[in-house]
Short mmCIF file of C-alpha atoms and ligand atoms in Angstrom, two decimals:
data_model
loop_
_atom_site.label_atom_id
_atom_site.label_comp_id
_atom_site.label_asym_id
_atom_site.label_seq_id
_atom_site.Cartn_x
_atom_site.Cartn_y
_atom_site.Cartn_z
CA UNK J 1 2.88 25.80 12.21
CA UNK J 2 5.19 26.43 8.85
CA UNK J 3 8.51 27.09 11.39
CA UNK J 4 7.02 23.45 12.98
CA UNK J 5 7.09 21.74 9.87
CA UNK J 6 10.29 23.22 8.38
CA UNK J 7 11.68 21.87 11.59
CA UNK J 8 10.38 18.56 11.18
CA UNK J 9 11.28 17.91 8.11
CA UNK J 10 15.07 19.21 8.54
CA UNK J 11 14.73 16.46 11.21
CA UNK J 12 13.41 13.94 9.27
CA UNK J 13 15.38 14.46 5.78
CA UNK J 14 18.38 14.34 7.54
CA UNK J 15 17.36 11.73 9.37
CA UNK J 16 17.67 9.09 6.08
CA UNK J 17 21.58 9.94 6.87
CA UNK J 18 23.34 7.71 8.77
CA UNK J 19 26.15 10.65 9.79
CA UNK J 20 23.74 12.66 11.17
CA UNK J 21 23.42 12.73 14.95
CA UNK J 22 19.27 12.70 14.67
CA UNK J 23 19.87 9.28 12.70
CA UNK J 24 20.36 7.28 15.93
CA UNK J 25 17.44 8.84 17.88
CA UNK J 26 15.23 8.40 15.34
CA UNK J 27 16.08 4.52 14.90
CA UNK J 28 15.45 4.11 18.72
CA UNK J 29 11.82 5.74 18.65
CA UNK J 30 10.75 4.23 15.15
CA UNK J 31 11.78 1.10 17.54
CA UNK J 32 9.61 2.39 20.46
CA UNK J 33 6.97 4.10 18.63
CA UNK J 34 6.47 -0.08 17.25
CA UNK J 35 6.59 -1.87 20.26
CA UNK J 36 4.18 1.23 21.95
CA UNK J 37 1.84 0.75 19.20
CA UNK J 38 2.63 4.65 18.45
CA UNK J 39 1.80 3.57 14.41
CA UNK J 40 -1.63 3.79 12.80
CA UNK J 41 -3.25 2.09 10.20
CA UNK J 42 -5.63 4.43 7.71
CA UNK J 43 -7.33 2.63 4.96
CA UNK J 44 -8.20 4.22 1.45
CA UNK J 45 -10.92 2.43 -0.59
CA UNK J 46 -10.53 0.83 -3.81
CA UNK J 47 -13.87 1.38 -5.60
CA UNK J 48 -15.44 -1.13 -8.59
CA UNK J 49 -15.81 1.39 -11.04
CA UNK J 50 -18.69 -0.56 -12.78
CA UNK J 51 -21.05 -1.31 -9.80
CA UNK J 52 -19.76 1.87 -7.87
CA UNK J 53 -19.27 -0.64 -5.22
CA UNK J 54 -16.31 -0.78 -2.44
CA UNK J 55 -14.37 -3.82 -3.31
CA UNK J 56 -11.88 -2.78 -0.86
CA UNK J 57 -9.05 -1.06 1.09
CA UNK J 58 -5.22 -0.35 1.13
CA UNK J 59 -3.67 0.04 4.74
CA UNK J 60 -1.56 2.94 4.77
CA UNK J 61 1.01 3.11 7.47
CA UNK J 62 1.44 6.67 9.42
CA UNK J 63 3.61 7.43 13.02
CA UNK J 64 1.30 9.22 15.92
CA UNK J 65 4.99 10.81 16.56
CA UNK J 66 4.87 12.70 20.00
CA UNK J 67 6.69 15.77 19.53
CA UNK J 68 6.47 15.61 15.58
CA UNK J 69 2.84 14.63 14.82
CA UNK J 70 1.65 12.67 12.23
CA UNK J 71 4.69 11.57 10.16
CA UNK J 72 3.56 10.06 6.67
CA UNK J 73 5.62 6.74 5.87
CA UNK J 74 7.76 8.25 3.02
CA UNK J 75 9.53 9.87 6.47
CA UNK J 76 10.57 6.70 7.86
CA UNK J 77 10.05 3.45 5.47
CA UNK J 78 12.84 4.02 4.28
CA UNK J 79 14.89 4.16 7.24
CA UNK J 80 13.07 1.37 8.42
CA UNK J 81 14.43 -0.60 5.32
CA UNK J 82 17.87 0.23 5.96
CA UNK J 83 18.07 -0.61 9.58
CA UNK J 84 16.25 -3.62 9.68
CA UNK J 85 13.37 -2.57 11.28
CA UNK J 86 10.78 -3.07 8.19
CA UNK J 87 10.44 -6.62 9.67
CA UNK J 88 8.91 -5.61 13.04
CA UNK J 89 7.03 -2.95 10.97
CA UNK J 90 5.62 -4.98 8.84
CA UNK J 91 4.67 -7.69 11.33
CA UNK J 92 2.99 -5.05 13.20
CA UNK J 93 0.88 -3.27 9.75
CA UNK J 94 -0.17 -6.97 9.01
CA UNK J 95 -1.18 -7.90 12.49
CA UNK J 96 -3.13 -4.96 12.60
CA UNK J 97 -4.69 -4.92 9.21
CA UNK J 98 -5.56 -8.26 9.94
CA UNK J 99 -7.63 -7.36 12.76
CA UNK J 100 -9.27 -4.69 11.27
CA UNK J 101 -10.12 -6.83 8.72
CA UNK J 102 -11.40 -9.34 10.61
CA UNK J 103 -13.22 -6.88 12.56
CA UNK J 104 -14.91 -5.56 8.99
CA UNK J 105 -15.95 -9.08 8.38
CA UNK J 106 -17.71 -9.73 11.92
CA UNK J 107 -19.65 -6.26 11.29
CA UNK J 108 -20.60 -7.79 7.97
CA UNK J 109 -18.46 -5.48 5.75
CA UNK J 110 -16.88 -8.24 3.74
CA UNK J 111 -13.85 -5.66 2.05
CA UNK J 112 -10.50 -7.45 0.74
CA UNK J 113 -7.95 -5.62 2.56
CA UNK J 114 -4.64 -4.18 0.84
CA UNK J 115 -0.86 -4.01 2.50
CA UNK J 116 2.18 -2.92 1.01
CA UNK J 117 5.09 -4.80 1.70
CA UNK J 118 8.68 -3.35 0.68
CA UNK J 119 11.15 -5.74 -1.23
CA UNK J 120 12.87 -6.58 1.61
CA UNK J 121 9.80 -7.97 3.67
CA UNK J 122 8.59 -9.46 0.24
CA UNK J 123 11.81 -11.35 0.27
CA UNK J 124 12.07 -12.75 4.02
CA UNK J 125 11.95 -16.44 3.21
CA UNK J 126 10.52 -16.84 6.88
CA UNK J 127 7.69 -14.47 5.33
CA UNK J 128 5.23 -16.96 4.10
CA UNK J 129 4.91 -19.00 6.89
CA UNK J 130 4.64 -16.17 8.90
CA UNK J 131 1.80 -14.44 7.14
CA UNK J 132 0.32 -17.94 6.75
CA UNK J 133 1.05 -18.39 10.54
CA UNK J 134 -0.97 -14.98 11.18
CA UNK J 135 -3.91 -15.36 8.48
CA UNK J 136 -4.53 -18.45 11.24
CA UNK J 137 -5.11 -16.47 13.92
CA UNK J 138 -7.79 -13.89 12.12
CA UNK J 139 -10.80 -14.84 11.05
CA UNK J 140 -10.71 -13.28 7.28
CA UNK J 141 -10.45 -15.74 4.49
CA UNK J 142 -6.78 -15.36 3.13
CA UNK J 143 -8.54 -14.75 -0.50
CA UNK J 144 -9.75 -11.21 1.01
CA UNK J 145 -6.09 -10.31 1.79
CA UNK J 146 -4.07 -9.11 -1.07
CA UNK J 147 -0.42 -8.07 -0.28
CA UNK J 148 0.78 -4.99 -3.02
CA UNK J 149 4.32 -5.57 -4.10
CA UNK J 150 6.53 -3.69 -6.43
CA UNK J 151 8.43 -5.26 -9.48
CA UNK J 152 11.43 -4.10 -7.15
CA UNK J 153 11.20 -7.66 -5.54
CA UNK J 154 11.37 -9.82 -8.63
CA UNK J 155 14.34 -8.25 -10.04
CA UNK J 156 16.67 -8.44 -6.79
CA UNK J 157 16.01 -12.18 -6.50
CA UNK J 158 13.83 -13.82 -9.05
CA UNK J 159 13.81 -17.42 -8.08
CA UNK J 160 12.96 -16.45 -4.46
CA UNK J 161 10.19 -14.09 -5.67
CA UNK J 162 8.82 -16.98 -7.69
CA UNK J 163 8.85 -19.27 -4.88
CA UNK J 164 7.41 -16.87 -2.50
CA UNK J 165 4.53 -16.12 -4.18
CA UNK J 166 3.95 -19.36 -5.03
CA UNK J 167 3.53 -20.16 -1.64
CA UNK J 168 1.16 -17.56 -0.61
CA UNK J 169 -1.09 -18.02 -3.74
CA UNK J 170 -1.30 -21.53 -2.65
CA UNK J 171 -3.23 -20.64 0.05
CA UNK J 172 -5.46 -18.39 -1.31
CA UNK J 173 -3.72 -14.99 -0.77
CA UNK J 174 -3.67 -12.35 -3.81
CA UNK J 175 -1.16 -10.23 -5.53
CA UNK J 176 -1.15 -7.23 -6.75
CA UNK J 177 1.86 -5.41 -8.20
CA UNK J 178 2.21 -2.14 -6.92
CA UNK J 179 3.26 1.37 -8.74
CA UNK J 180 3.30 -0.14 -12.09
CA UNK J 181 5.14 1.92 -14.92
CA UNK J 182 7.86 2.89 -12.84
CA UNK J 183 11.08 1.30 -12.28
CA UNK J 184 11.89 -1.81 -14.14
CA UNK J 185 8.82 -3.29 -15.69
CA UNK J 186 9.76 -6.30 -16.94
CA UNK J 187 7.17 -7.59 -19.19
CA UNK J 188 8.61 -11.28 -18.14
CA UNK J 189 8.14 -10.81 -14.59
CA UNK J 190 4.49 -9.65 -15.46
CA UNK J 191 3.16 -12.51 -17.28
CA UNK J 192 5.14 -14.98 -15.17
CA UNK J 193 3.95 -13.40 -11.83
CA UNK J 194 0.74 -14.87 -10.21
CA UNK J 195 -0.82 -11.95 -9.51
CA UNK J 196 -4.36 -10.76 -9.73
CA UNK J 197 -4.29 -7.45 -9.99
CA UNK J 198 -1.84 -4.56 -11.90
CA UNK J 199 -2.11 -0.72 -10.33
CA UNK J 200 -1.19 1.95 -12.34
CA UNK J 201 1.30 4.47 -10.70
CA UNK J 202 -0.45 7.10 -9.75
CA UNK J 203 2.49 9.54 -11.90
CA UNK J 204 0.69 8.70 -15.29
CA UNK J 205 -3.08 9.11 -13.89
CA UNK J 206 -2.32 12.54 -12.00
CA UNK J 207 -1.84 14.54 -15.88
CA UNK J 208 -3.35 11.75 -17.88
CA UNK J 209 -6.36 14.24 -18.95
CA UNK J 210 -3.13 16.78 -20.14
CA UNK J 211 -0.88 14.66 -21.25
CA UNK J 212 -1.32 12.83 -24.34
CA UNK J 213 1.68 10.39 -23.86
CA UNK J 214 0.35 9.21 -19.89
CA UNK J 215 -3.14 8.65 -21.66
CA UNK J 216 -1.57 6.58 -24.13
CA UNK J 217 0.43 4.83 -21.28
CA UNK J 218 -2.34 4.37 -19.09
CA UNK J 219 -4.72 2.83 -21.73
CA UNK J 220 -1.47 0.21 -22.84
CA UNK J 221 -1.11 -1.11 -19.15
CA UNK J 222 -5.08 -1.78 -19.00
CA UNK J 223 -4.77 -3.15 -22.25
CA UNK J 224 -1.85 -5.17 -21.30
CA UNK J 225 -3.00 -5.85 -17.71
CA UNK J 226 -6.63 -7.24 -19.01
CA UNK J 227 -4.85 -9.46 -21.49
CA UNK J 228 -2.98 -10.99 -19.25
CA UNK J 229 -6.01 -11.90 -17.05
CA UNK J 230 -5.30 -9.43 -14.02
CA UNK J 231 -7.56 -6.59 -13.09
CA UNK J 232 -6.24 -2.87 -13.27
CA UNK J 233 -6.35 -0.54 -10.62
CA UNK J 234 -5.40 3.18 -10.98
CA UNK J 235 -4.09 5.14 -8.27
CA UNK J 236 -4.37 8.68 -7.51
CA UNK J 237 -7.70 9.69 -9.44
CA UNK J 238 -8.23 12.95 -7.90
CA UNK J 239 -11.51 14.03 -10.10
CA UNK J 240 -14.82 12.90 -11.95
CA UNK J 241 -13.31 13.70 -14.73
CA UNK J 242 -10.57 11.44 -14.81
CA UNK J 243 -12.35 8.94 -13.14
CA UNK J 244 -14.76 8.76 -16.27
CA UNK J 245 -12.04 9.04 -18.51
CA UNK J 246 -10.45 5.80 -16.65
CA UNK J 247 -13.62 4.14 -16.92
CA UNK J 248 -14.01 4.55 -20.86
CA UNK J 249 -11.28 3.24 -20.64
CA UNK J 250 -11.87 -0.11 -19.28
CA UNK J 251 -10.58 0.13 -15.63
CA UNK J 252 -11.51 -1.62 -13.48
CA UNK J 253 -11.01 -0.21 -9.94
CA UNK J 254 -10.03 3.32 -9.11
CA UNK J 255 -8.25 4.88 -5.96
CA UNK J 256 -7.89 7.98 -4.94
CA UNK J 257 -8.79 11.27 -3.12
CA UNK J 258 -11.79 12.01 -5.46
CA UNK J 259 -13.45 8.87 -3.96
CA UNK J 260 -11.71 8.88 -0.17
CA UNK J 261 -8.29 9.85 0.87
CA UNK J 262 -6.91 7.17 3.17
CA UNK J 263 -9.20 7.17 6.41
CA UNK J 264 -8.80 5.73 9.96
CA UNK J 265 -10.66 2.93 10.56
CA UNK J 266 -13.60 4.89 12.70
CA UNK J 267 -13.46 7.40 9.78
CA UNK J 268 -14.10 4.43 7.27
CA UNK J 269 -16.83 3.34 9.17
CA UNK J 270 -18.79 6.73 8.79
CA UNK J 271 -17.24 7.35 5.36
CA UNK J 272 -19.13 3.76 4.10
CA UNK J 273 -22.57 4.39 2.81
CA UNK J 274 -25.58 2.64 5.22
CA UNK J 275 -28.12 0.81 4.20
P1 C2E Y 1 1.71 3.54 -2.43
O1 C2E Y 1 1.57 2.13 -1.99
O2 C2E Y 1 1.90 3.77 -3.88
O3 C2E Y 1 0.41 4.28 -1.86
C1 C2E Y 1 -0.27 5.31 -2.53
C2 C2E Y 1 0.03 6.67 -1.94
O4 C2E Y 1 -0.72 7.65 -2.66
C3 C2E Y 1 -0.39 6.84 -0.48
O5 C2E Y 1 0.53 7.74 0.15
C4 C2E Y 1 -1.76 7.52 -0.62
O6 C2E Y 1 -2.13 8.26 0.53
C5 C2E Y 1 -1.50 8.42 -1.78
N1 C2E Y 1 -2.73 8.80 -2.50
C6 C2E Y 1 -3.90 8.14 -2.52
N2 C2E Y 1 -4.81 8.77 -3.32
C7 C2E Y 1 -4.17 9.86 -3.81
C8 C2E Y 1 -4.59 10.92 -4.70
O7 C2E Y 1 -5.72 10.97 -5.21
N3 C2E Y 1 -3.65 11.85 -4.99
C9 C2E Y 1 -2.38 11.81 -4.47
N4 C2E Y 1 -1.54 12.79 -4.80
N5 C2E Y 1 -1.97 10.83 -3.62
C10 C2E Y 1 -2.86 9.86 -3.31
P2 C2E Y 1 1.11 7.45 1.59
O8 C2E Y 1 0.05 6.92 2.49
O9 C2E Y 1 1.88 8.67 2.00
O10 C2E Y 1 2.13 6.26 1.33
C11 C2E Y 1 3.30 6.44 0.56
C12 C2E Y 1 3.99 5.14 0.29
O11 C2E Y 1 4.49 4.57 1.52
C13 C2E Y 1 3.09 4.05 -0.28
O12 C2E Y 1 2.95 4.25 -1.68
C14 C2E Y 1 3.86 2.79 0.06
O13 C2E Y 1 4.88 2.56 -0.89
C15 C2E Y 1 4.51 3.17 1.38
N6 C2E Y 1 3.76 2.54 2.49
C16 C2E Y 1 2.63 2.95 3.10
N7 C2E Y 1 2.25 2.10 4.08
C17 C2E Y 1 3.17 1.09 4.08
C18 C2E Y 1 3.34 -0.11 4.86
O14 C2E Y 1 2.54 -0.46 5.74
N8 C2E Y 1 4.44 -0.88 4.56
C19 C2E Y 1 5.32 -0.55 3.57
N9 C2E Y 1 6.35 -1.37 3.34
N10 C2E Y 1 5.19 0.56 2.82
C20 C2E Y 1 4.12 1.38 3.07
CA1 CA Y 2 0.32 0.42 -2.51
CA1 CA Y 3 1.30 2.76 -5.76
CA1 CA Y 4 4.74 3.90 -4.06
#
């Protein structure tokens, strides 16, 4: 298995460079693997830390590769973003986190569902209309579909951002801004931003219980997040410990493997508690 995986991922490092000779035939099956429906979806719950309660999930892209097995989506978002084939990729996540969704809400399971979109998608001008175009043809209410965006998109194009999200809050759909802390957070952007909903990069939640300074950071975005109206989610939480920590803290969702690592969909089902 280790001489399997060392082999994949000499395939797929060198894969993110266009010189290589791997590049090409991976950009033809990430093009297949699409239109085969060769992607899954799993889903990792986001958990109200007050009522214990699921208030939802994120979709989590992964590739059913043939030869390769399951790839995770740092192996081929990017590539995706530089060729041009995050658009068909992200038409196919929402399509089918839609349906799941919708399929949640006809079994009674009324969950918000999550889906990362990268800056580029984000920025498609056609994207509005098209997610508005889609959220017609599911039956979920577009205020249980929150798209998680990264501050990446309002600093490349501002004005467009603004207008974007405009749009989709218009109808209902929510924001959340993704991986918070890194990059360029632009307190600006933050306030300006209609979005509902702040998540803490899971970098300062991993050693927050070791690390004085990622305590101190962690508390200042919940702070910051709750007085700005928008509820805080942290990423990551891997133990009780830190989950209680986060909840002294005010927090008010957590994520992370403590709870559930990201599931497929029959998975989630037997993961939810019955009653
Ligand atoms: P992200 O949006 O920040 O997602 C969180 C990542 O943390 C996920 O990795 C998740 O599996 C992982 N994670 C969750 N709980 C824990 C935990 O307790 N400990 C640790 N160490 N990790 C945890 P994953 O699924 O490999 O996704 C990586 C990134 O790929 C995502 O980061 C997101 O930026 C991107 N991505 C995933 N799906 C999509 C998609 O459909 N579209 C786009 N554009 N990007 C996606
Ligand atoms: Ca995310
Ligand atoms: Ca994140
Ligand atoms: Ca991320």
């Amino acid at each position: 298995a280790a001489k399997q995986d060392i082999k994949k991922y000499t395939i797929y490092s060198n894969g993110l460079d266009k010189h290589n000779p791997h590049h090409l035939t991976m950009v033809g099956e990430l093009r297949q693997a699409i239109e085969n429906d060769e992607l899954v979806l799993h889903f990792q719950p986001k958990i109200n830390i007050q009522t214990r309660s699921i208030s939802g999930v994120e979709a989590l892209v992964r590739w059913q590769h043939p030869e390769h097995g399951f790839l995770p989506p740092d192996d081929f978002i990017p590539m995706a973003e530089r060729t041009g084939l995050i658009k068909p990729l992200s038409i196919w996540v929402l399509n089918h986190a839609l349906s799941q969704g919708e399929k949640w809400h006809q079994q009674n399971f009324k969950l918000s569902i999550a889906i990362n979109l990268s800056p580029a998608t984000f920025l498609d001008p056609e994207l509005p209309n098209l997610i508005i175009g889609m959220l017609s043809l599911y039956d979920i209410p577009p205020n249980f579909v929150t798209l998680e965006i990264t501050e990446g998109s309002m600093i490349k194009n501002p004005d467009l951002a603004m207008e974007i999200l405009e749009r989709l809050t218009s109808k209902g759909i929510k924001i959340s801004i993704d991986d918070f802390g890194t990059g360029y957070s632009s307190l600006v952007y933050l306030k300006k931003m209609p979005a509902s909903e702040v998540k803490i990069d899971k970098s300062f939640v991993t050693d927050m219980l070791k690390n004085d300074n990622d305590a101190v950071i962690v508390k200042s975005i919940i702070d910051l997040g709750h007085n700005l109206g928008l509820k805080v989610v942290a990423e990551g939480v891997e133990d009780k410990q830190t989950a209680n920590y986060l909840k002294t803290l005010g927090c008010d969702l957590l994520q992370g493997y403590y709870f559930s690592k990201p599931l497929s969909s029959d998975d989630f089902l037997n993961w939810l508690p019955k009653n």
